[in-house]
Coordinates of C-alpha atoms in Angstrom, one line a residue:
W240 CA -4.8 -39.3 20.0
D241 CA -2.1 -38.4 22.7
K242 CA -0.1 -36.3 20.3
L243 CA -0.3 -32.5 19.9
P244 CA -0.7 -31.0 16.4
V245 CA 2.7 -29.9 14.8
F246 CA 1.2 -27.7 12.2
R247 CA -1.4 -24.9 12.4
G248 CA -2.5 -22.6 9.9
H249 CA -4.5 -22.0 6.7
V250 CA -3.9 -23.1 3.2
L251 CA -3.9 -20.1 1.0
T252 CA -5.0 -20.0 -2.7
T253 CA -2.9 -18.1 -5.3
E254 CA -5.7 -15.4 -5.1
D255 CA -5.1 -15.1 -1.3
L256 CA -1.4 -14.7 -1.8
I257 CA -1.9 -11.8 -4.4
I258 CA -4.3 -10.1 -2.3
R259 CA -2.0 -10.4 0.7
K260 CA 0.6 -8.8 -1.4
H261 CA -1.4 -5.9 -2.3
I262 CA -2.7 -5.3 1.3
L263 CA 1.1 -5.4 2.5
N264 CA 2.1 -3.0 -0.1
L265 CA -0.6 -0.6 0.8
M266 CA -0.2 -0.7 4.5
C267 CA 3.9 -0.5 4.0
Q268 CA 4.5 1.6 1.2
F269 CA 1.0 3.3 0.5
K270 CA 1.0 1.9 -3.1
T271 CA 0.6 -1.1 -5.0
S272 CA 0.5 -2.2 -8.7
W273 CA -0.3 -5.0 -11.0
D274 CA -0.2 -5.9 -14.7
D275 CA -1.8 -8.5 -16.9
T276 CA 0.6 -11.3 -15.6
E277 CA 1.6 -10.5 -12.2
G278 CA -0.6 -9.2 -9.3
Y279 CA -3.7 -9.3 -11.2
F280 CA -6.9 -11.2 -10.4
N281 CA -10.6 -11.0 -11.6
E282 CA -11.8 -8.7 -8.9
I283 CA -9.3 -5.9 -9.5
P284 CA -11.8 -3.8 -11.5
E285 CA -14.5 -4.2 -8.7
I286 CA -12.2 -3.1 -6.0
V287 CA -11.0 -0.1 -8.2
Y288 CA -14.6 0.7 -8.5
R289 CA -15.4 0.3 -4.7
L290 CA -12.5 2.8 -4.2
K291 CA -14.0 5.5 -6.4
E292 CA -15.6 7.4 -3.6
M293 CA -12.4 7.5 -1.6
E294 CA -10.6 8.7 -4.8
N295 CA -13.1 11.4 -5.0
D296 CA -12.5 12.4 -1.7
G297 CA -8.7 12.6 -2.4
L298 CA -7.7 9.6 -0.3
L299 CA -6.1 7.8 -3.2
I300 CA -5.1 7.8 -6.9
T301 CA -6.0 5.0 -9.1
T302 CA -4.4 4.4 -12.7
K303 CA -5.0 1.5 -15.0
N304 CA -2.7 -0.8 -13.0
S305 CA -2.0 0.8 -9.6
I306 CA -3.4 2.4 -6.6
E307 CA -1.4 5.0 -4.4
V308 CA -2.6 6.5 -0.9
T309 CA -2.3 10.2 -0.8
E310 CA -1.0 12.1 2.3
N311 CA -4.7 12.8 3.2
G312 CA -5.4 9.0 2.8
K313 CA -2.6 7.6 5.0
P314 CA -4.9 7.7 8.2
Y315 CA -7.5 5.9 6.2
V316 CA -5.2 3.0 4.8
R317 CA -7.0 0.3 6.8
N318 CA -10.3 1.2 5.2
I319 CA -8.7 1.4 1.7
C320 CA -7.1 -2.1 2.2
M321 CA -10.6 -3.6 3.3
A322 CA -11.8 -3.1 -0.3
F323 CA -9.3 -5.9 -1.0
D324 CA -10.6 -8.3 1.7
L325 CA -12.8 -10.5 -0.6
R326 CA -13.7 -12.8 2.1
L327 CA -15.1 -9.9 4.3
K328 CA -17.1 -8.8 1.2
R329 CA -18.4 -12.1 0.4
K330 CA -19.5 -12.7 3.9
A331 CA -21.5 -9.5 4.4
P332 CA -21.7 -7.7 0.9
E333 CA -24.1 -5.0 2.0
T334 CA -22.7 -4.2 5.4
E335 CA -20.6 -1.0 6.0
L336 CA -17.8 -1.7 8.4
F337 CA -16.4 1.8 9.0
S338 CA -16.8 1.3 12.8
M339 CA -14.5 -1.8 12.6
T340 CA -11.4 0.4 11.7
I341 CA -11.9 3.0 14.3

């Protein structure tokens, strides 16, 4: 018991890695895409559905296999990325978290 741990971190699932990729793409390039074999996971349709209101407000554009943040949406990219945070959604599915991004 007199030794310090030499490794610290979390084990990421395949889904976690895919979600991470999409969030990083949106934060850095303001767009992300997927197809049937790469970058797709089961919750994609639900995420696109949750983003419909933001799309209606002109903050992003969704297609069958991509999301692109518009110029007007760039200040809200963190809010857009929160739709991909499934752990956050599973923890408090009915809670609106707008204030957390301000």
